[in-house]
XYZ file of C-alpha atoms in Angstrom:
552
model
C -14.768 18.514 0.272
C -13.196 21.441 0.405
C -15.345 21.269 4.107
C -12.404 18.315 4.805
C -9.913 20.238 3.290
C -9.493 23.261 4.749
C -9.612 21.148 7.711
C -6.896 18.982 6.833
C -4.835 22.011 6.362
C -5.490 22.976 9.401
C -3.787 19.882 10.438
C -1.316 19.477 8.390
C 0.155 23.037 9.674
C -0.252 21.738 13.007
C 1.304 19.061 12.335
C 3.756 20.250 10.342
C 5.066 23.039 13.260
C 5.229 20.445 15.599
C 7.383 18.077 13.460
C 9.499 21.044 12.977
C 10.367 21.308 16.968
C 11.464 17.613 17.495
C 14.844 16.597 16.828
C 15.624 15.815 13.156
C 17.324 12.043 12.386
C 19.646 11.786 8.929
C 17.212 10.591 6.245
C 17.966 7.245 4.878
C 19.194 7.225 1.262
C 19.040 4.477 -0.916
C 22.369 4.328 -3.507
C 22.044 0.953 -5.237
C 20.891 -1.976 -3.175
C 21.582 -0.654 -0.048
C 20.112 2.305 2.483
C 22.633 4.926 3.558
C 22.364 7.619 6.538
C 22.391 10.469 4.080
C 25.074 12.651 6.323
C 27.794 9.409 7.227
C 27.353 7.636 3.860
C 27.454 4.223 6.745
C 25.378 1.589 5.803
C 22.326 1.469 7.216
C 19.831 -1.232 8.565
C 17.081 -2.323 9.868
C 16.579 -3.925 12.865
C 12.686 -3.621 12.828
C 9.830 -4.634 15.016
C 6.009 -3.992 13.039
C 3.919 -1.886 15.075
C -0.292 -2.794 15.610
C -2.670 -4.104 18.182
C -5.963 -4.263 17.792
C -5.082 -8.305 15.392
C -6.447 -10.922 16.475
C -6.077 -14.422 16.161
C -8.609 -15.191 13.266
C -7.994 -13.135 10.427
C -10.231 -9.937 11.545
C -9.561 -6.786 14.066
C -11.321 -5.798 17.171
C -13.076 -4.073 16.652
C -12.774 -0.379 18.098
C -14.752 3.071 17.144
C -11.827 3.834 13.801
C -14.382 1.666 13.108
C -12.058 -1.849 12.290
C -7.940 -0.536 13.223
C -6.379 1.041 15.629
C -3.221 3.668 14.697
C -0.572 2.876 16.506
C 0.871 6.848 15.704
C -2.330 8.855 16.840
C -1.492 7.423 20.564
C 0.357 9.411 22.640
C 0.448 7.291 25.314
C 0.973 4.529 24.039
C 4.100 5.632 22.086
C 5.489 6.527 25.018
C 5.092 3.222 27.111
C 6.643 1.276 24.073
C 9.529 3.234 23.158
C 12.126 2.561 25.277
C 11.369 -1.293 24.552
C 11.503 -0.681 21.217
C 14.897 1.020 22.406
C 16.001 -1.954 23.872
C 15.402 -4.863 21.659
C 18.315 -1.905 19.106
C 15.337 -1.247 17.651
C 15.809 1.295 14.303
C 12.601 0.729 12.878
C 9.139 0.243 12.968
C 7.083 -0.886 10.407
C 2.569 0.506 10.719
C 0.615 -1.084 8.558
C -2.695 1.625 8.901
C -2.641 4.508 9.978
C -5.487 7.370 9.667
C -4.330 10.056 8.356
C -6.472 12.476 9.907
C -5.169 11.969 13.656
C -2.378 13.699 14.985
C 0.702 11.878 14.303
C 2.911 14.450 15.944
C 3.855 12.972 19.193
C 4.969 10.201 18.728
C 6.638 10.764 15.423
C 8.565 12.702 17.728
C 9.882 10.488 20.322
C 10.078 7.406 17.604
C 12.543 10.201 16.110
C 14.408 10.837 19.606
C 14.978 7.798 20.084
C 16.134 7.257 16.418
C 13.536 4.998 15.303
C 12.724 5.163 11.394
C 9.097 4.063 10.327
C 8.472 2.342 7.083
C 4.174 2.841 7.104
C 1.261 0.640 4.571
C -0.472 2.815 2.565
C -3.658 0.325 2.894
C -5.579 0.139 5.459
C -8.875 -3.041 5.962
C -10.566 -1.332 3.958
C -9.080 0.821 1.139
C -6.698 -0.907 -0.656
C -6.095 -2.883 -3.963
C -8.367 -6.118 -3.784
C -6.605 -9.223 -5.237
C -9.733 -10.847 -5.916
C -11.094 -7.916 -7.610
C -8.517 -4.985 -8.181
C -8.841 -1.840 -9.036
C -6.142 1.729 -8.999
C -9.630 4.525 -8.632
C -9.554 7.661 -7.555
C -10.839 6.984 -3.942
C -7.459 4.954 -3.655
C -4.781 6.625 -5.058
C -6.186 9.692 -2.590
C -6.056 7.221 0.452
C -2.742 6.099 -1.019
C -1.683 9.844 -0.840
C -3.209 11.207 2.081
C -1.152 8.830 4.406
C 2.341 10.234 1.799
C 0.396 13.989 2.420
C 1.015 13.019 6.580
C 4.125 11.317 6.808
C 6.456 13.651 4.349
C 7.462 16.037 6.714
C 9.131 13.390 9.447
C 12.405 13.221 8.459
C 12.318 9.583 10.085
C 9.713 7.833 7.945
C 11.517 6.044 5.950
C 8.924 5.138 3.014
C 6.014 3.510 1.968
C 4.484 -0.187 1.090
C 1.619 0.715 -1.768
C 0.952 -3.342 -1.268
C 1.116 -5.971 1.398
C 1.071 -9.998 -0.575
C -1.893 -9.107 -3.097
C -0.644 -12.001 -5.066
C 0.317 -14.803 -3.399
C -0.631 -17.640 -6.136
C -0.602 -17.560 -9.443
C -4.188 -17.329 -10.251
C -4.251 -14.149 -8.309
C -1.041 -12.330 -10.297
C -2.811 -10.074 -12.064
C -3.546 -8.004 -9.518
C 0.577 -7.111 -9.547
C -0.758 -4.700 -12.265
C -2.317 -2.503 -9.757
C -0.115 -2.615 -7.345
C 2.965 -1.372 -9.445
C 0.444 1.350 -10.541
C 0.099 2.349 -7.385
C 3.636 2.128 -7.498
C 5.067 4.776 -10.370
C 1.801 7.026 -8.934
C 2.312 6.945 -5.643
C 6.122 8.039 -6.981
C 5.218 10.554 -8.842
C 2.563 12.392 -6.344
C 5.738 12.256 -4.158
C 8.451 14.450 -7.020
C 4.867 16.532 -7.895
C 4.508 17.444 -4.785
C 8.276 18.240 -3.978
C 9.154 16.612 -1.114
C 11.727 14.815 0.398
C 12.386 11.740 -2.349
C 11.363 8.651 0.105
C 11.212 5.030 -1.477
C 8.038 2.782 -2.827
C 8.158 -0.203 -2.286
C 6.241 -3.723 -2.239
C 6.484 -6.366 0.297
C 5.443 -9.972 -0.638
C 4.471 -13.501 0.761
C 6.745 -16.729 0.557
C 5.045 -18.665 -2.476
C 5.471 -19.939 -5.301
C 4.959 -17.046 -7.081
C 8.100 -15.287 -5.693
C 10.540 -14.809 -8.266
C 7.975 -14.107 -10.579
C 6.666 -11.226 -7.768
C 10.458 -9.766 -7.663
C 11.693 -9.769 -11.256
C 7.382 -7.579 -11.614
C 8.131 -5.168 -9.212
C 11.990 -4.225 -10.393
C 11.875 -4.994 -13.938
C 11.162 -2.589 -17.019
C 11.054 1.348 -16.483
C 12.254 2.708 -13.201
C 9.890 5.384 -12.270
C 7.504 2.446 -12.315
C 9.690 0.298 -10.114
C 9.369 -0.563 -6.969
C 12.553 1.394 -4.845
C 13.247 -1.333 -1.980
C 11.473 -4.749 -2.036
C 10.194 -6.562 1.719
C 10.035 -9.972 2.002
C 7.814 -12.202 4.520
C 9.445 -15.476 5.246
C 8.474 -17.119 8.433
C 11.563 -20.750 6.772
C 13.676 -20.415 9.493
C 11.446 -21.420 12.777
C 13.002 -22.612 16.077
C 16.949 -23.790 15.344
C 18.126 -23.934 12.068
C 20.686 -23.219 9.065
C 21.555 -20.919 6.735
C 20.776 -23.756 4.487
C 18.048 -25.576 5.974
C 15.959 -22.524 5.783
C 16.124 -22.032 2.206
C 17.947 -18.334 3.536
C 20.538 -19.204 2.444
C 18.951 -20.026 -1.370
C 16.698 -16.735 -0.539
C 20.278 -14.930 -0.305
C 21.147 -16.409 -3.596
C 18.019 -15.724 -5.270
C 18.404 -11.715 -4.304
C 21.948 -11.238 -4.837
C 21.567 -9.552 -8.626
C 18.770 -7.616 -7.653
C 19.466 -3.910 -7.408
C 17.387 -2.242 -5.176
C 17.572 -2.594 -1.149
C 15.876 -6.425 -0.073
C 14.594 -6.718 3.599
C 12.668 -8.746 5.470
C 9.656 -7.030 5.903
C 8.177 -9.889 9.121
C 10.439 -12.828 9.696
C 9.927 -14.385 12.735
C 8.582 -18.023 12.640
C 6.383 -18.968 15.839
C 6.026 -22.618 15.597
C 8.549 -23.387 18.021
C 8.280 -21.150 21.390
C 9.390 -19.706 23.078
C 11.146 -18.016 19.537
C 15.248 -18.711 19.806
C 15.505 -15.908 17.494
C 18.435 -17.738 15.965
C 17.874 -16.097 12.921
C 18.893 -13.076 14.415
C 22.565 -13.663 14.042
C 22.875 -15.193 10.449
C 20.257 -12.063 8.431
C 22.496 -9.552 10.423
C 25.773 -11.552 9.602
C 28.507 -11.432 6.641
C 26.617 -14.561 3.974
C 23.526 -12.497 4.044
C 24.169 -8.340 4.790
C 25.677 -8.857 1.573
C 22.302 -8.878 0.264
C 19.988 -8.134 1.903
C 19.446 -5.079 4.731
C 18.195 -6.487 7.278
C 14.765 -7.432 8.800
C 11.907 -6.705 10.878
C 10.325 -9.111 13.535
C 6.225 -9.330 13.781
C 5.058 -8.896 15.966
C 4.931 -6.482 18.820
C 2.580 -6.918 19.863
C 1.001 -10.028 21.911
C -2.417 -11.132 20.262
C -4.502 -14.357 20.074
C -1.661 -15.347 17.006
C 1.066 -15.773 19.888
C 3.933 -13.897 17.424
C 4.272 -10.225 20.507
C 7.572 -9.198 22.169
C 4.717 -7.308 24.731
C 1.545 -8.204 26.472
C -0.109 -5.296 26.880
C -2.203 -5.324 29.690
C -6.426 -4.222 30.907
C -4.204 -1.621 33.193
C -2.701 -0.280 29.925
C 0.743 -1.397 31.127
C 3.691 -3.112 28.840
C 4.570 -6.671 30.209
C 7.832 -8.118 28.172
C 7.806 -11.772 27.653
C 10.278 -14.758 26.955
C 10.375 -14.222 23.237
C 11.300 -10.626 23.531
C 13.791 -10.970 26.112
C 15.757 -13.648 23.581
C 15.145 -11.404 21.319
C 17.037 -8.880 23.343
C 19.713 -11.210 23.688
C 19.975 -12.013 19.759
C 19.964 -8.791 18.153
C 22.427 -7.116 21.003
C 25.063 -10.256 19.144
C 25.227 -8.291 16.300
C 26.774 -5.574 14.574
C 26.373 -5.183 11.228
C 29.266 -3.354 8.411
C 28.826 -2.507 4.880
C 31.345 -0.333 2.835
C 30.699 3.197 3.204
C 28.003 5.460 0.170
C 31.104 6.535 -1.164
C 32.938 3.874 -1.520
C 30.032 1.795 -2.650
C 29.388 0.498 -6.772
C 26.410 -0.381 -7.730
C 26.612 -3.420 -10.425
C 23.404 -4.905 -10.174
C 20.851 -4.224 -13.021
C 16.334 -4.101 -13.285
C 15.677 -7.948 -13.589
C 13.658 -8.449 -16.679
C 10.150 -9.427 -16.309
C 8.806 -12.488 -16.022
C 7.623 -14.237 -18.607
C 6.554 -18.103 -17.686
C 3.532 -19.359 -17.954
C 1.725 -19.070 -14.835
C 2.742 -15.209 -14.479
C -0.795 -13.258 -14.981
C 0.206 -9.380 -15.024
C 0.979 -7.049 -18.267
C 4.064 -5.271 -18.718
C 1.372 -2.227 -19.829
C -0.081 -0.704 -16.151
C -2.847 1.113 -15.655
C -4.265 4.586 -15.903
C -3.856 6.703 -13.662
C -6.819 8.470 -10.795
C -7.076 11.691 -11.578
C -10.547 12.907 -11.136
C -9.968 15.575 -13.517
C -10.939 12.925 -16.592
C -13.862 11.643 -14.426
C -15.471 14.625 -13.378
C -15.227 15.619 -17.531
C -16.874 12.481 -18.126
C -19.863 12.684 -15.901
C -20.241 15.769 -16.907
C -21.255 14.817 -21.203
C -23.460 11.963 -19.860
C -27.003 11.773 -20.502
C -27.847 9.198 -18.745
C -26.669 8.948 -15.144
C -26.056 6.995 -11.897
C -28.311 7.947 -8.647
C -25.903 9.370 -5.615
C -28.582 7.798 -3.483
C -27.200 4.139 -4.359
C -26.659 1.659 -1.620
C -23.323 0.149 -2.750
C -25.440 -3.440 -2.919
C -27.257 -1.346 -5.569
C -24.177 -0.079 -8.070
C -23.032 -4.500 -7.532
C -26.364 -5.324 -9.086
C -27.133 -2.695 -11.758
C -22.833 -3.625 -12.829
C -23.623 -7.412 -13.700
C -26.704 -6.605 -14.753
C -25.858 -3.706 -17.206
C -21.978 -5.294 -18.055
C -23.680 -8.525 -19.597
C -23.202 -8.383 -22.827
C -26.777 -9.387 -23.606
C -28.007 -6.057 -21.909
C -29.351 -4.463 -25.340
C -27.101 -5.882 -27.306
C -23.572 -4.066 -27.317
C -20.769 -4.353 -24.917
C -22.072 -1.278 -22.450
C -18.225 -0.866 -20.058
C -15.277 -1.608 -21.912
C -14.832 2.263 -20.944
C -14.422 1.401 -17.433
C -13.411 -2.354 -17.417
C -9.426 -3.401 -16.728
C -8.391 -6.019 -17.943
C -4.618 -6.654 -16.046
C -3.728 -10.270 -17.353
C -4.832 -8.308 -21.222
C -3.370 -4.491 -20.255
C -6.467 -3.452 -21.606
C -7.846 -0.790 -19.503
C -10.473 1.717 -20.366
C -9.960 5.034 -19.901
C -12.242 5.780 -17.272
C -11.564 1.842 -15.133
C -10.191 4.177 -12.998
C -12.787 6.471 -12.537
C -15.110 5.176 -8.687
C -17.745 2.985 -8.542
C -20.959 5.688 -9.291
C -18.547 6.904 -12.074
C -18.297 4.013 -13.946
C -21.592 3.253 -13.392
C -23.009 5.819 -14.549
C -20.809 5.996 -18.019
C -22.500 2.361 -18.663
C -26.567 3.549 -18.080
C -25.252 5.950 -20.135
C -23.725 3.449 -23.283
C -26.892 1.944 -23.222
C -29.692 4.749 -23.503
C -26.723 6.414 -26.266
C -27.523 2.919 -27.978
C -31.021 3.226 -27.256
C -32.686 6.690 -28.031
C -30.042 6.850 -31.701
C -32.982 5.003 -32.871
C -35.748 6.449 -30.890
C -35.843 9.146 -29.196
C -39.186 9.151 -27.367
C -37.959 6.352 -25.639
C -38.609 7.400 -21.821
C -36.906 4.104 -20.046
C -33.718 3.693 -21.509
C -32.615 6.226 -18.893
C -34.378 4.320 -15.706
C -32.982 1.276 -14.716
C -34.884 0.401 -12.089
C -35.282 4.199 -11.156
C -31.291 3.806 -9.817
C -30.510 6.621 -12.808
C -31.690 9.622 -14.052
C -31.838 11.849 -17.198
C -29.283 15.175 -17.355
C -28.399 17.885 -19.169
C -24.776 17.376 -20.744
C -22.978 20.184 -19.887
C -19.386 19.345 -20.385
C -17.200 22.429 -20.379
C -14.334 23.711 -23.852
C -10.883 22.670 -20.952
C -13.380 18.411 -21.490
C -13.370 18.565 -24.526
C -10.000 17.283 -25.497
C -10.091 14.450 -22.243
C -13.122 13.262 -24.291
C -12.563 13.285 -27.451
C -9.348 11.124 -26.768
C -10.695 8.507 -23.905
C -12.943 8.357 -27.576
C -17.549 7.557 -27.962
C -16.443 3.852 -26.076
C -13.739 5.181 -23.653
C -11.120 3.354 -25.388
C -8.701 5.686 -25.813
C -6.050 7.010 -23.762
C -5.769 10.277 -22.418
C -3.291 12.250 -22.507
C -3.464 15.911 -21.654
C -5.130 15.746 -18.480
C -3.860 17.843 -15.741
C -1.795 15.705 -13.197
C -2.863 14.265 -11.088
C -3.106 15.464 -6.669
C -4.891 13.343 -4.785
C -6.228 16.842 -3.100
C -9.840 15.503 -3.040
C -11.665 12.479 -4.491
C -14.402 11.550 -6.952
C -15.659 13.855 -9.300
C -19.577 13.664 -7.738
C -18.658 13.211 -3.986
C -19.627 9.237 -4.193
C -16.516 7.005 -2.314
C -14.987 4.505 -4.035
C -14.804 0.652 -4.488
C -11.502 -0.538 -3.432
C -13.843 -1.415 -0.914
C -16.739 -1.901 0.294
C -17.679 0.838 3.146
C -20.749 1.568 5.345
C -20.689 5.638 3.831
C -19.308 4.839 0.736
C -21.847 4.897 -1.685
C -19.900 2.970 -5.031
C -18.515 -0.636 -4.016
C -18.527 -1.094 -8.533
C -18.092 -4.291 -9.156
C -16.094 -5.560 -5.762
C -19.256 -7.801 -4.399
C -16.593 -9.017 -2.151
C -15.048 -7.186 0.891
C -11.098 -7.309 0.141
C -8.874 -8.963 2.643
C -5.742 -6.690 3.079
C -3.020 -9.022 4.539
C -1.223 -8.248 7.838
C 1.473 -11.165 6.398
C 1.166 -13.891 7.131
C -2.897 -12.149 8.868
C -5.254 -11.903 7.021
C -7.458 -8.406 8.473
C -10.710 -7.175 6.740
C -12.566 -5.006 8.571
C -15.196 -0.904 7.529
C -13.467 1.843 7.995
C -13.018 4.910 6.314
C -10.736 7.300 5.304
C -9.587 10.948 4.334
C -6.416 12.800 4.458
C -3.521 14.922 5.168
C -0.903 17.205 3.748
C 2.430 17.592 5.455
C 6.240 17.831 3.670
C 11.247 13.486 4.442
C 14.871 9.135 1.929
C 17.053 10.444 -0.786
C 17.006 8.201 -4.384
C 20.250 8.077 -5.744
């Protein structure tokens, strides 16, 4: 990790100087439920387009050298080709679903800046994100999310970040929202701790039966734990419809008391083709601009799902289609206006946390992933998992060691996280190999407490080995607060920084990876949702450092 840190620091420096040489966009600021240009105080309405290539219609991505997704902001030639077309659509914002923080984005960000286009970035990638079926908020996901913030914080046209996209999409998986909200909390704190220009961290949801509870949950409670803005993926206006029939009126009424900016993070139903985009006039009309801050059309690139505005040929040239023409015509008709920053007085308050019988997520959130805590834990163990274990081996051993019948005790209380009850082990945010090591050690201690000669207690079919417990003196308070069972709360560990990954150098379990050795309890490849699409691919990611939204 040390060598990697040097490389990314060098890339970050180059990116910083490149970004410093381009024109700076006026940062977008938040006041109450509205966005504003910082300098002149004019209200900012998002006229956006989703911008990510290599989608297919079957819920996967086209295979490529990056391991499953194409980072559009690392493709300078593509940006040079596309930015003029985005300008024809009067685009002032693009949404990008996955970027590679190890790559140079300065040229694309410069082109976008010079064109007056802001960027909203999703923090995850297809394999390192919070999985609704087996949710975790762990070291490796934390590092991934922090690395995206590092890489784009220096650009003044970075409008903000999504910490999750449609993670909870049904009543039976709303508990996953506790983990996403913890990510919101920690990425907001990360931006503050790194002394970056304040930038918003939000969440994007789909249009399902849990929409009201989701919106309330992410907005309720302490401000430092809740979202800075809310993205709504909505496809209810198809072809020729109306404010009422499309449910736009009902949704507008629901969000009329929301106290942070809300906008359509995706819209543009294609049940009628070509799309007439009649909804554009309503979204940017007087019925909705009092509540909504615009929206993002899905999507720029034409793929097999037929949502594209532009087709890219084998010669890498762009050809616009009828959808592009229709959107261009409709967007040219709108000129939304709102109050000035100085004259606007917010009156809405945070929502109350949901209490419906179908809502599963607790208000208590998972702990902040912290390398120091996990490193101290690992150094205190007498029995640990071998670092060479495959993902399959780790998952298999978890299924065994966490069974309540193994050894007659609960070996895993200190590493499990329950988003429904709000009970989280002190080490539940460590990576998979570290957590498996904790469980092994709990079993080992129990078995040797009455028989110190038991040489088989740390074997587990050759997947574990004994080690000398050599916790540093600085770890004493951490392990003491965590407790012998790992169920305590650690309050005096160093602040999490996202500088490196796990304490023992192994990968994590936000998703499985061909290079990771820490699959933890996740037994399935996580589905990373891109609006109405699902993407499942294998990819590794790293980090970058940089320095760009003021929250008032």
